GROMACS .gro file of C-alpha atoms in nm:
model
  423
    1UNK     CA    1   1.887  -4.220   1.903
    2UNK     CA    2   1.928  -3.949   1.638
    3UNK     CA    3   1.774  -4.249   1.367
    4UNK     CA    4   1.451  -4.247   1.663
    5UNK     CA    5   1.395  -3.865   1.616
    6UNK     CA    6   1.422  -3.911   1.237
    7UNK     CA    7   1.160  -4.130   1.211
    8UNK     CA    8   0.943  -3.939   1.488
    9UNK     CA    9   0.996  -3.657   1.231
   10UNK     CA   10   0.868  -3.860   0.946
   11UNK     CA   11   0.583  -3.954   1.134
   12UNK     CA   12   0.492  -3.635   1.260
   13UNK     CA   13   0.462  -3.405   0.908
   14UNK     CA   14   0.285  -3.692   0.762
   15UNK     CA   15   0.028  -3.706   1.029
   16UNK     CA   16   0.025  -3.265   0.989
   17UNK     CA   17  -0.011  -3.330   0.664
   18UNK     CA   18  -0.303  -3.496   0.683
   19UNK     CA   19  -0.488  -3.230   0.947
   20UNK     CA   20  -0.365  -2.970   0.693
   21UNK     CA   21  -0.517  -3.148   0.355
   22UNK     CA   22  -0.827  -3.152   0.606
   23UNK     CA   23  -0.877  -2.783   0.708
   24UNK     CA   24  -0.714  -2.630   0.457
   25UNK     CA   25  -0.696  -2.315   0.661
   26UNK     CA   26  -0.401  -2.065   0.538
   27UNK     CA   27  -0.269  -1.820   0.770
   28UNK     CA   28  -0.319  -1.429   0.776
   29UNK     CA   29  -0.233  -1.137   0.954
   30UNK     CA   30  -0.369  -1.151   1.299
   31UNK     CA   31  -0.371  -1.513   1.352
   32UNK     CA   32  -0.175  -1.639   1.683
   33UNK     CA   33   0.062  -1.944   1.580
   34UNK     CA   34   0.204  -2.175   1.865
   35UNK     CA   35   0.560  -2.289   1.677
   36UNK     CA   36   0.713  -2.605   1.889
   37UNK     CA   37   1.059  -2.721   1.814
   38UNK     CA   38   1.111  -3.036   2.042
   39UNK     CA   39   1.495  -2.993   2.197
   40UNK     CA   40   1.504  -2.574   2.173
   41UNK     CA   41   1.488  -2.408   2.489
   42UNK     CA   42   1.300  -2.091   2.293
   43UNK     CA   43   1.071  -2.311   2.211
   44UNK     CA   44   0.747  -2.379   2.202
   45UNK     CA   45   0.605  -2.042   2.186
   46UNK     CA   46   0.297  -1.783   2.048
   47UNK     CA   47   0.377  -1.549   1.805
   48UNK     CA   48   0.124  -1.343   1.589
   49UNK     CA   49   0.115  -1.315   1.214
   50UNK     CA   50   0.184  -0.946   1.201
   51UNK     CA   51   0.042  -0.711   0.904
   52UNK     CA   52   0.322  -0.825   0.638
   53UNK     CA   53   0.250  -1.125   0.687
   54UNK     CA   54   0.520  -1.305   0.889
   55UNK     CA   55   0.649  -1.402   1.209
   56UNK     CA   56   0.928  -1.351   1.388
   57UNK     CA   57   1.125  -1.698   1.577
   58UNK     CA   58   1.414  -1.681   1.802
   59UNK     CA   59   1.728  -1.790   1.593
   60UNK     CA   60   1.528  -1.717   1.228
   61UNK     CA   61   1.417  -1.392   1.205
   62UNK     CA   62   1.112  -1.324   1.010
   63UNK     CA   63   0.958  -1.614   0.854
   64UNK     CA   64   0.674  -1.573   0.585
   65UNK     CA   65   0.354  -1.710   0.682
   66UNK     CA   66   0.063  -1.572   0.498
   67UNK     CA   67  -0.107  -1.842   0.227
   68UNK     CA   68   0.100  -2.055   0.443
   69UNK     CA   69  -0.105  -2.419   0.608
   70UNK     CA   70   0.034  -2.557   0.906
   71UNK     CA   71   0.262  -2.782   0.661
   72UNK     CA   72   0.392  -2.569   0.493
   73UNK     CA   73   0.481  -2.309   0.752
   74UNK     CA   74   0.636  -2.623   0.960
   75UNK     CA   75   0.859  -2.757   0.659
   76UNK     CA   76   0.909  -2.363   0.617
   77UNK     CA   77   1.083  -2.367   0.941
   78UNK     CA   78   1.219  -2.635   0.868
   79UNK     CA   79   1.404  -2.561   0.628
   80UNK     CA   80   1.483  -2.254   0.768
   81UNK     CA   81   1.715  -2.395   1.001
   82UNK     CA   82   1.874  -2.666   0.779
   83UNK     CA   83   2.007  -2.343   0.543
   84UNK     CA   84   2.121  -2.181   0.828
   85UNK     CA   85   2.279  -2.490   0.941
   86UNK     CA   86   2.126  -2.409   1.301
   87UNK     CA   87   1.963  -2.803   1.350
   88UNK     CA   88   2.102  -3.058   1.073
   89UNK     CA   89   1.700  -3.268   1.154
   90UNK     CA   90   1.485  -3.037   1.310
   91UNK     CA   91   1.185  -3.104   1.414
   92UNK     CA   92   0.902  -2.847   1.409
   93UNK     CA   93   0.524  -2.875   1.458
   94UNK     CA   94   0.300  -2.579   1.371
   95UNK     CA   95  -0.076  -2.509   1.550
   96UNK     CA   96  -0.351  -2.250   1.557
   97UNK     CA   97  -0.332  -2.098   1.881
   98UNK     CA   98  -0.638  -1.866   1.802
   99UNK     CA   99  -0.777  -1.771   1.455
  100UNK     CA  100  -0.745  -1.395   1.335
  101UNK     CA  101  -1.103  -1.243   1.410
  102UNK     CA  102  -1.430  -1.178   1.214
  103UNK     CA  103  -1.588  -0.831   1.187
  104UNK     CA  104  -1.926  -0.688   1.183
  105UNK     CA  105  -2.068  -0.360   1.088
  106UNK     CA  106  -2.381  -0.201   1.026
  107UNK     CA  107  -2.741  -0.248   1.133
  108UNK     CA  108  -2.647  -0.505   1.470
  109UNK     CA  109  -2.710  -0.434   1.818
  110UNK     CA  110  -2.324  -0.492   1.846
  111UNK     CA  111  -2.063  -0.392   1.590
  112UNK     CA  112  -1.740  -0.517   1.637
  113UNK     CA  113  -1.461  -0.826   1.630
  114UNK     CA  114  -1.541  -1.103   1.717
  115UNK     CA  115  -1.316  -1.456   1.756
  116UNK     CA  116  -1.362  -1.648   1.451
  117UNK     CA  117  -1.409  -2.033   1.536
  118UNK     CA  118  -1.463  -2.281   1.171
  119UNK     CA  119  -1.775  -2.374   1.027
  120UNK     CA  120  -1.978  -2.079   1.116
  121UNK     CA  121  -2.211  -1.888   0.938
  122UNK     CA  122  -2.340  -1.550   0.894
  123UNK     CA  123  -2.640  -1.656   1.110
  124UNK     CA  124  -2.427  -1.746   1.358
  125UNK     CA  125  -2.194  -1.431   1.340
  126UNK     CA  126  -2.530  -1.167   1.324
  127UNK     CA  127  -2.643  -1.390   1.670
  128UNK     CA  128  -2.286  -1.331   1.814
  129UNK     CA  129  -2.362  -0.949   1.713
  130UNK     CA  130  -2.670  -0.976   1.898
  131UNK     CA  131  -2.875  -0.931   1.610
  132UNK     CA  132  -3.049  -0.697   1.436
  133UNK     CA  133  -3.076  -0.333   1.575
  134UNK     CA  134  -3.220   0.012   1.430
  135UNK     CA  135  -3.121   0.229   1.735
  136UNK     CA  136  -2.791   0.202   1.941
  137UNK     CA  137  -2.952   0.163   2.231
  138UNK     CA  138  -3.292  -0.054   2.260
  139UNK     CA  139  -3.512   0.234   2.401
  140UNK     CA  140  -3.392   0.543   2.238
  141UNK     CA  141  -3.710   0.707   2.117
  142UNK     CA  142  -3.710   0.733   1.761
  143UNK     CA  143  -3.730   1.085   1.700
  144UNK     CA  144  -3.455   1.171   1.907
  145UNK     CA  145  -3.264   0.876   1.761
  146UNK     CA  146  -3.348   1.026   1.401
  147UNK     CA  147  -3.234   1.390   1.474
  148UNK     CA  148  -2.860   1.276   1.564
  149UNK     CA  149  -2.885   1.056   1.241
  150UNK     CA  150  -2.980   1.346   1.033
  151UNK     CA  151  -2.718   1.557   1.250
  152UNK     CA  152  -2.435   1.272   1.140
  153UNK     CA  153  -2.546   1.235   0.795
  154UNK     CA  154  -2.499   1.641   0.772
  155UNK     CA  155  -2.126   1.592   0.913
  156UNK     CA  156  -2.051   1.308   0.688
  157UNK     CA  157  -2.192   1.546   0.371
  158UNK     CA  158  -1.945   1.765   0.429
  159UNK     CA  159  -1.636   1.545   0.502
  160UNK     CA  160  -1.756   1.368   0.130
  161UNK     CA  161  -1.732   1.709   0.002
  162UNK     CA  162  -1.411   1.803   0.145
  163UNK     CA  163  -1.253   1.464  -0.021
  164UNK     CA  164  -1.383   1.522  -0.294
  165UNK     CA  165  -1.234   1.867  -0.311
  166UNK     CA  166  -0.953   1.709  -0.174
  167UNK     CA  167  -0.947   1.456  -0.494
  168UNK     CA  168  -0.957   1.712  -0.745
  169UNK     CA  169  -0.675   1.902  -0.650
  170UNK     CA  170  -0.443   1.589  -0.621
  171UNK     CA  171  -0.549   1.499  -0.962
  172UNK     CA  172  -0.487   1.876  -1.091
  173UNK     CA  173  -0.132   1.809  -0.890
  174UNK     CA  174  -0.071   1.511  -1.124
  175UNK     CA  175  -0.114   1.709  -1.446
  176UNK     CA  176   0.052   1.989  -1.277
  177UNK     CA  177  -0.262   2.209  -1.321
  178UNK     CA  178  -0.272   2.567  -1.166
  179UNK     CA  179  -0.607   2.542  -1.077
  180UNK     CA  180  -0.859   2.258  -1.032
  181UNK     CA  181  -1.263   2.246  -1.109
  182UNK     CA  182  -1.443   2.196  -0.740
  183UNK     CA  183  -1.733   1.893  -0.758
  184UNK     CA  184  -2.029   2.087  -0.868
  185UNK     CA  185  -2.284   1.892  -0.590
  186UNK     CA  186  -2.177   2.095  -0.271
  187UNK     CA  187  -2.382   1.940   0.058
  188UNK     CA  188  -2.710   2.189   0.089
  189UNK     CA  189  -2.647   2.129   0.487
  190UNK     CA  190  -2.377   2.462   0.504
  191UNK     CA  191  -2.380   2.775   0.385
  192UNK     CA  192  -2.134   2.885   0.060
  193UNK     CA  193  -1.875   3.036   0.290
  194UNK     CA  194  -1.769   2.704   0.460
  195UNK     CA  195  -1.786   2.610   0.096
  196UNK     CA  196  -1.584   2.828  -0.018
  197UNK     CA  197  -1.352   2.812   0.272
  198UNK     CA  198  -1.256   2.398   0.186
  199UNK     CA  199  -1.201   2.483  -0.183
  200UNK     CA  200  -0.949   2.767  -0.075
  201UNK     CA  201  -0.766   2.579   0.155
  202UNK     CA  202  -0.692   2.337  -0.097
  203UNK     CA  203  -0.629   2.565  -0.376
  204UNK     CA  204  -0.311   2.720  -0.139
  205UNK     CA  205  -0.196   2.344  -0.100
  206UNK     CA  206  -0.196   2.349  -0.483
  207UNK     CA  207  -0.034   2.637  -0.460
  208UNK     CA  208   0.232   2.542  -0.218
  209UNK     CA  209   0.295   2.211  -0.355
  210UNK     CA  210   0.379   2.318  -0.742
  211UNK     CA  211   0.583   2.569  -0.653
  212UNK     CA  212   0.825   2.345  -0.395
  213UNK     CA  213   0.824   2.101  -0.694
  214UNK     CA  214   0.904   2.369  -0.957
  215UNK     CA  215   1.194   2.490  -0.721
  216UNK     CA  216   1.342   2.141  -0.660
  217UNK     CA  217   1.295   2.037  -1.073
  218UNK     CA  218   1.459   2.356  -1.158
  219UNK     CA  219   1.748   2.327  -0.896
  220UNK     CA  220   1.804   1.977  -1.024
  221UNK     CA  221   1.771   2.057  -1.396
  222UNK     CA  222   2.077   2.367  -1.368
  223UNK     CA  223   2.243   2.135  -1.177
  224UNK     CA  224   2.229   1.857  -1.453
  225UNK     CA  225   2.323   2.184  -1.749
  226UNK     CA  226   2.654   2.244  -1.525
  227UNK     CA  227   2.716   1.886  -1.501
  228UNK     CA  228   2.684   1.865  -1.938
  229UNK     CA  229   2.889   2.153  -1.969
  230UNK     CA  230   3.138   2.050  -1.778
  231UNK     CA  231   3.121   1.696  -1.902
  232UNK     CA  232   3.158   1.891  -2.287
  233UNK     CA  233   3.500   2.093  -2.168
  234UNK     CA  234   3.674   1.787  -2.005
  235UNK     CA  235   3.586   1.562  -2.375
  236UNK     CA  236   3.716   1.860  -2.585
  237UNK     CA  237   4.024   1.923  -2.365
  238UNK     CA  238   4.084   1.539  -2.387
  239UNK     CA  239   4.047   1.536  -2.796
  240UNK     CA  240   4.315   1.807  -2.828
  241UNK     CA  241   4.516   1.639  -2.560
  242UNK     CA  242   4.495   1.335  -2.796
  243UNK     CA  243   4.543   1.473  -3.130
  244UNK     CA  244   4.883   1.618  -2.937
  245UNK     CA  245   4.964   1.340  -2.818
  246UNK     CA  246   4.915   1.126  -3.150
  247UNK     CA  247   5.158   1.414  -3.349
  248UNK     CA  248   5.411   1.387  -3.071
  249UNK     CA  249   5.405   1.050  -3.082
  250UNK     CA  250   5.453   1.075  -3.507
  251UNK     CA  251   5.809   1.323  -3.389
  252UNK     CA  252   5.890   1.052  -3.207
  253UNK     CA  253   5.854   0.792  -3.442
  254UNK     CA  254   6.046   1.016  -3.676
  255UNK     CA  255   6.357   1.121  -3.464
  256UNK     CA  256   6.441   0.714  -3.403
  257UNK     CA  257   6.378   0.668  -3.808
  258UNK     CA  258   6.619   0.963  -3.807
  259UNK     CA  259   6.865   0.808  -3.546
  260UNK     CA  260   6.862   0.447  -3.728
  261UNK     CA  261   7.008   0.693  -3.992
  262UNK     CA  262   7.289   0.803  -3.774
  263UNK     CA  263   7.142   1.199  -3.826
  264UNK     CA  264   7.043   1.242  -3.481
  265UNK     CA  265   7.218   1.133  -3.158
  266UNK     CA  266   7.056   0.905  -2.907
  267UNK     CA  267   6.957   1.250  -2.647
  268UNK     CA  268   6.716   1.394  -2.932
  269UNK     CA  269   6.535   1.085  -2.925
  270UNK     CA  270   6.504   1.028  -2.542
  271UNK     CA  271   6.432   1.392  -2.515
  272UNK     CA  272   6.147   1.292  -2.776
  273UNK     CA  273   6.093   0.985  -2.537
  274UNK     CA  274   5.985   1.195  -2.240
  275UNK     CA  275   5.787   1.412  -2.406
  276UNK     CA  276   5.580   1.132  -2.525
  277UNK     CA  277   5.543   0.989  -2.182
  278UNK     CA  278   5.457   1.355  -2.052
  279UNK     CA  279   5.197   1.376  -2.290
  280UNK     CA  280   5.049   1.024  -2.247
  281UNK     CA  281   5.025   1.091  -1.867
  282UNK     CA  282   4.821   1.413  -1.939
  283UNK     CA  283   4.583   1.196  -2.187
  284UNK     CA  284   4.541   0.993  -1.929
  285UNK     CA  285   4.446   1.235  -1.623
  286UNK     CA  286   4.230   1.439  -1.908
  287UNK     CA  287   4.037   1.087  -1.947
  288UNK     CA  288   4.027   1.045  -1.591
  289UNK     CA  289   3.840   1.373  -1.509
  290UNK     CA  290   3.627   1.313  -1.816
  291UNK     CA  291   3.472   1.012  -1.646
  292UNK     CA  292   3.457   1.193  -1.346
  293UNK     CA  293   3.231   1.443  -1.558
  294UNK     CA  294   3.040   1.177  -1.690
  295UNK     CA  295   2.951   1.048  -1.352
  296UNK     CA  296   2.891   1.374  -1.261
  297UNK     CA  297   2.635   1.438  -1.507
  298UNK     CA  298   2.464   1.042  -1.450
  299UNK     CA  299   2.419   1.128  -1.124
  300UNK     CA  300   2.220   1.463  -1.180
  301UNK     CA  301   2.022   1.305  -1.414
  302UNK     CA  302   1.969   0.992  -1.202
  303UNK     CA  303   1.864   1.294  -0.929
  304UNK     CA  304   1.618   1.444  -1.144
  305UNK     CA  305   1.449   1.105  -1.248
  306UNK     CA  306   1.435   1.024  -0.936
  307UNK     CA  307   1.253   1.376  -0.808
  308UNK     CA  308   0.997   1.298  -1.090
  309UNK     CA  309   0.909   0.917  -0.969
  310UNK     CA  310   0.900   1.016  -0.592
  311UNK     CA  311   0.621   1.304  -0.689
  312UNK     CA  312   0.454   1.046  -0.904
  313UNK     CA  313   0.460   0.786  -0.623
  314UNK     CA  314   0.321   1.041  -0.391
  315UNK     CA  315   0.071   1.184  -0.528
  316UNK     CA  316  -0.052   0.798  -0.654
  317UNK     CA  317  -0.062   0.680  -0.318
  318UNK     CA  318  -0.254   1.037  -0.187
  319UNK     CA  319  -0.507   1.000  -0.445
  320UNK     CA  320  -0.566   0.613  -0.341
  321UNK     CA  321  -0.557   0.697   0.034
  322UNK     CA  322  -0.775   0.969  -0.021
  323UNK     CA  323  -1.035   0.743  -0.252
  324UNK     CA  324  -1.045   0.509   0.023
  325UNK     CA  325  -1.107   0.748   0.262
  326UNK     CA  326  -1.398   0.880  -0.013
  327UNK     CA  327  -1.544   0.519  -0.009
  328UNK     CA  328  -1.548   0.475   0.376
  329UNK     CA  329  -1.727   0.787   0.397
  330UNK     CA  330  -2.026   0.729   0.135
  331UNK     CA  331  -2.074   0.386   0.282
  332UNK     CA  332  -2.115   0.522   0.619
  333UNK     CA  333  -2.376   0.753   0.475
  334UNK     CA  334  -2.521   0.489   0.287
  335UNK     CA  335  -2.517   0.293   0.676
  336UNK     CA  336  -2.695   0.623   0.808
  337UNK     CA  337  -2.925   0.610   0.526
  338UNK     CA  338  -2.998   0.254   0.581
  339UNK     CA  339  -3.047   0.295   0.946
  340UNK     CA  340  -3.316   0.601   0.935
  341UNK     CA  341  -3.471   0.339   0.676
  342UNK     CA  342  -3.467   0.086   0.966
  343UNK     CA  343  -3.633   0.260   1.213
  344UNK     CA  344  -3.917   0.408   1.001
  345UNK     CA  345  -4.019   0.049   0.840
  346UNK     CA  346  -3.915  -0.156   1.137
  347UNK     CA  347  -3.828  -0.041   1.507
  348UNK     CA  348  -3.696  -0.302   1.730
  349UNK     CA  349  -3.741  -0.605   1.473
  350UNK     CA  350  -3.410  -0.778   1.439
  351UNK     CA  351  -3.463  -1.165   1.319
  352UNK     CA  352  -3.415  -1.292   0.952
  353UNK     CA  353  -3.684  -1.394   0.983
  354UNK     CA  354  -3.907  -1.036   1.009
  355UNK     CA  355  -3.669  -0.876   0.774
  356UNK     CA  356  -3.692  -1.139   0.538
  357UNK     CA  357  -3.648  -0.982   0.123
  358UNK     CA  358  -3.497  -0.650   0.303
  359UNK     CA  359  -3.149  -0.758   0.420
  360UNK     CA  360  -2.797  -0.680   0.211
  361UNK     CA  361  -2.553  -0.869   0.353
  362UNK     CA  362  -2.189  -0.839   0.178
  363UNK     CA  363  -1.856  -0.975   0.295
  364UNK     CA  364  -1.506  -0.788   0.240
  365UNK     CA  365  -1.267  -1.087   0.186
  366UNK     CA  366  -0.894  -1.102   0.104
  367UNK     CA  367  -0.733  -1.377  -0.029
  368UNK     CA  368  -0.369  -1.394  -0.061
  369UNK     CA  369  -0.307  -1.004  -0.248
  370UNK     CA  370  -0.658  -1.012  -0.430
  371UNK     CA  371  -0.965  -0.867  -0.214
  372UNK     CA  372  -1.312  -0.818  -0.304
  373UNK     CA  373  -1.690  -0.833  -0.177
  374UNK     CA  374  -1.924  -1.118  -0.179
  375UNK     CA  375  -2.244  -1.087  -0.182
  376UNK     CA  376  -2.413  -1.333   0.089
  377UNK     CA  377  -2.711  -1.463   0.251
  378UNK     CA  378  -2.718  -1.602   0.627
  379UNK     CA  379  -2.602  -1.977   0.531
  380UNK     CA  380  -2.284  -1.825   0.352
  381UNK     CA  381  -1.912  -1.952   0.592
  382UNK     CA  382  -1.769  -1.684   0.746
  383UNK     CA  383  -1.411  -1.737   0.725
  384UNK     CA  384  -1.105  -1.575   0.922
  385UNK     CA  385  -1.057  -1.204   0.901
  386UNK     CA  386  -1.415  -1.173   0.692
  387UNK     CA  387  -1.561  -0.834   0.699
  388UNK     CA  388  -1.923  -0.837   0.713
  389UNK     CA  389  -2.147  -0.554   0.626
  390UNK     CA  390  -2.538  -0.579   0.732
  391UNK     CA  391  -2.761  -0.335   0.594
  392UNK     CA  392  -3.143  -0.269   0.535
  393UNK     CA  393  -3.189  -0.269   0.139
  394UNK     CA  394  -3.470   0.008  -0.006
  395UNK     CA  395  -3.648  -0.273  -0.178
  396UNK     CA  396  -4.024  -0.225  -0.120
  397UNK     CA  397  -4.047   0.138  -0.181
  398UNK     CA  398  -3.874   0.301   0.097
  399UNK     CA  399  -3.764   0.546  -0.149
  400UNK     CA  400  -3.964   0.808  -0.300
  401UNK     CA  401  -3.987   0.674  -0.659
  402UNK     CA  402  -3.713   0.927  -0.886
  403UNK     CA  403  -3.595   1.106  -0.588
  404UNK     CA  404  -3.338   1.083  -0.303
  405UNK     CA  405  -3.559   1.105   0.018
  406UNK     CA  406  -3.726   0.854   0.224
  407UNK     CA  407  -4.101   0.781   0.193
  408UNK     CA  408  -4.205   0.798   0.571
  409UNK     CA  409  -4.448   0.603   0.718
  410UNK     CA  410  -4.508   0.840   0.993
  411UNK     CA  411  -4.595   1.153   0.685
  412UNK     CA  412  -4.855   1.264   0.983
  413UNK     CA  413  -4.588   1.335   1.269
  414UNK     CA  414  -4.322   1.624   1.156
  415UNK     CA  415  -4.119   1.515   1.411
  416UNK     CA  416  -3.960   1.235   1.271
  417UNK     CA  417  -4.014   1.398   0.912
  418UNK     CA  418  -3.661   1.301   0.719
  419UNK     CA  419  -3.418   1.510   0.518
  420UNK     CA  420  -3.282   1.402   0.234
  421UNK     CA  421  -3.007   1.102   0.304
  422UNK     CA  422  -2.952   0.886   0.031
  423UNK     CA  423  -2.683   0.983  -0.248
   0.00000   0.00000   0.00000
């Protein structure tokens, strides 16, 4: 019987094998996994690659899955239990229960996620989105549509400022600057006292945050003086301790010399005797406390290190969070900016086809730890957890030449008139 399974086994990873070497498809956060493990009641089940990258099986634990092919995740688990001595043979088969999704952003009637299925294209994914779309909502009338453009583009001016601001002071934190130099390109949509209002606000942060970190660096930094100081007494009590010790120890030496002699009697040298041991005992607690003090003073320098990498850390990870949160915001006015450009030039057209020489389309990919953006045209293969970004590209003189506004088509109607969106 158990020979039977065995060979089942065999059978079964070299048929996976083969689907795998076929596919090639390597799992990723979001992806739903249907684990089977023929003669375990817990089994089969769905689990979901989570955002590190694992799942988590009844018996196992977490078990790494991302880069993984249904193979490799199956010998994975396999082995899995064999080190854990849980099943001596198991017996594990690994499918895609559903693929991690695609997204779409930008000029489609229908941003969003969508359930990623292989072989598919961008043409199919902008059809999925419903296609192309200037306005939200197919009969918006364009001016109105334009005013709440120009209204967010206003809003997202000032959040880019504020970041900005932002960006500067957490880099004047880093080089533990008492001041910091605001961006000199301040949105012309507010007045100077909202202005002025961000770049105090984050001038008191500044303020705040240098002086908590000079407190807790000069709180460490007495701490680590006591713990020298001390560590300097217990070493020079402990070198007079020994050079008493090492002349005692010479009387000693002496009075048995002495006694070999027949000078002394045998009670001056024990007497001798203990007060060697006495002073070899005190040696020894003096060394004791001096490695005490040396601890000690490890430890507040270990504390103070430490103080100086967690503030590095921080601010590092503040001033990527915030440049992220920098580049999200200029692409969404670059989207707004895009989108006023859409419904100028073309209205309601949304085929390839009509916007043929005036379409960007990009694709935010990660593979494995490395991520970057592909440029891509609407035969390029979506794949699992793609990112794409459509967008209406200024290339037939949309743009004012040497300036940042939009040449309008509709110059005779001041009601759809623009304001300046591009950066």
């Amino acid at each position: 019987m158990l020979a039977t399974i065995g060979s089942l086994a065999v059978a079964f990873v070299l048929l996976t094998a083969g689907a795998s070497r076929a596919d090639g498809y390597t799992f990723d956060t979001g992806d739903i996994l249907r684990v089977s493990v023929i003669g375990e009641q817990s089994y089969p089940l769905e689990v979901v690659v989570d955002d590190r990258g694992s799942i988590s099986l009844p018996m196992l634990g977490d078990i790494r899955a991302r880069g993984l092919t249904t193979v490799a995740l199956s010998q994975a688990i396999q082995q899995a239990f064999q080190q854990q001595k849980l099943i001596l043979e198991p017996f594990v088969k690994v499918e895609i229960g559903q693929y991690r999704p695609f997204f779409i952003s930008g000029t489609v009637a229908h941003p969003g996620s969508y359930p990623f299925q292989p072989g598919i294209t961008v043409r199919h994914a902008l059809a999925i989105a419903g296609g192309f779309r200037a306005t939200a909502v197919g009969n918006t009338e364009p001016a109105l549509e334009i005013a709440d453009l120009r209204s967010a583009r206003a809003n997202l001016a000032i959040e880019e400022y504020r970041l900005k601001v932002r960006l500067s002071r957490l880099q004047a934190e880093s080089r533990q600057d008492k001041s910091f130099v605001a961006p000199p390109d301040p949105p012309v949509e507010f007045g100077g006292q909202l202005i002025a209002g961000i770049i105090a606000s984050e001038q008191a942060q500044l303020d705040a945050r240098l002086a908590a970190y000079r407190d807790d660096i000069s709180y460490l930094e007495t701490s680590l003086d006591r713990a020298k100081k001390e560590a300097a007494m217990v070493a020079a009590t402990r070198d007079e301790r020994e050079k008493t010790a090492n002349i005692q120890l010479q009387e000693l030496q002496s009075a048995r010399s002495l006694r070999e002699k027949g000078l002394i009697t045998n009670s001056n040298v024990m007497s001798a005797e203990r007060a060697h041991t006495s002073y070899r005992a005190e040696l020894a607690q003096t060394e004791f406390q001096q490695e005490q003090a040396q601890q000690a003073m490890l430890n507040a320098e270990s504390e103070l290190r430490k103080k100086h990498q967690s503030r590095d850390m921080d601010l590092i990870a503040q001033i990527q969070d915030t440049q992220v949160e920098l580049g999200k915001t200029q692409s969404q006015i670059r989207y707004v900016a895009d989108k006023l450009l859409f419904i100028f030039t073309y209205g309601e057209q949304r085929t390839l086809d009509d916007l043929q020489g005036s379409v960007k389309i990009s694709i935010f990919r990660r593979e494995q730890k490395i991520a970057h953006d592909i440029v891509a045209d609407e035969n390029t293969e979506v794949r699992a957890g793609d990112v794409i970004e459509v967008s209406v590209v200024a290339n037939k003189g949309f743009y004012a030449p040497d300036s940042g506004t939009i040449a309008s088509p509709n110059a005779a109607n001041p009601a759809i008139q623009p304001s300046v969106v591009g950066q």
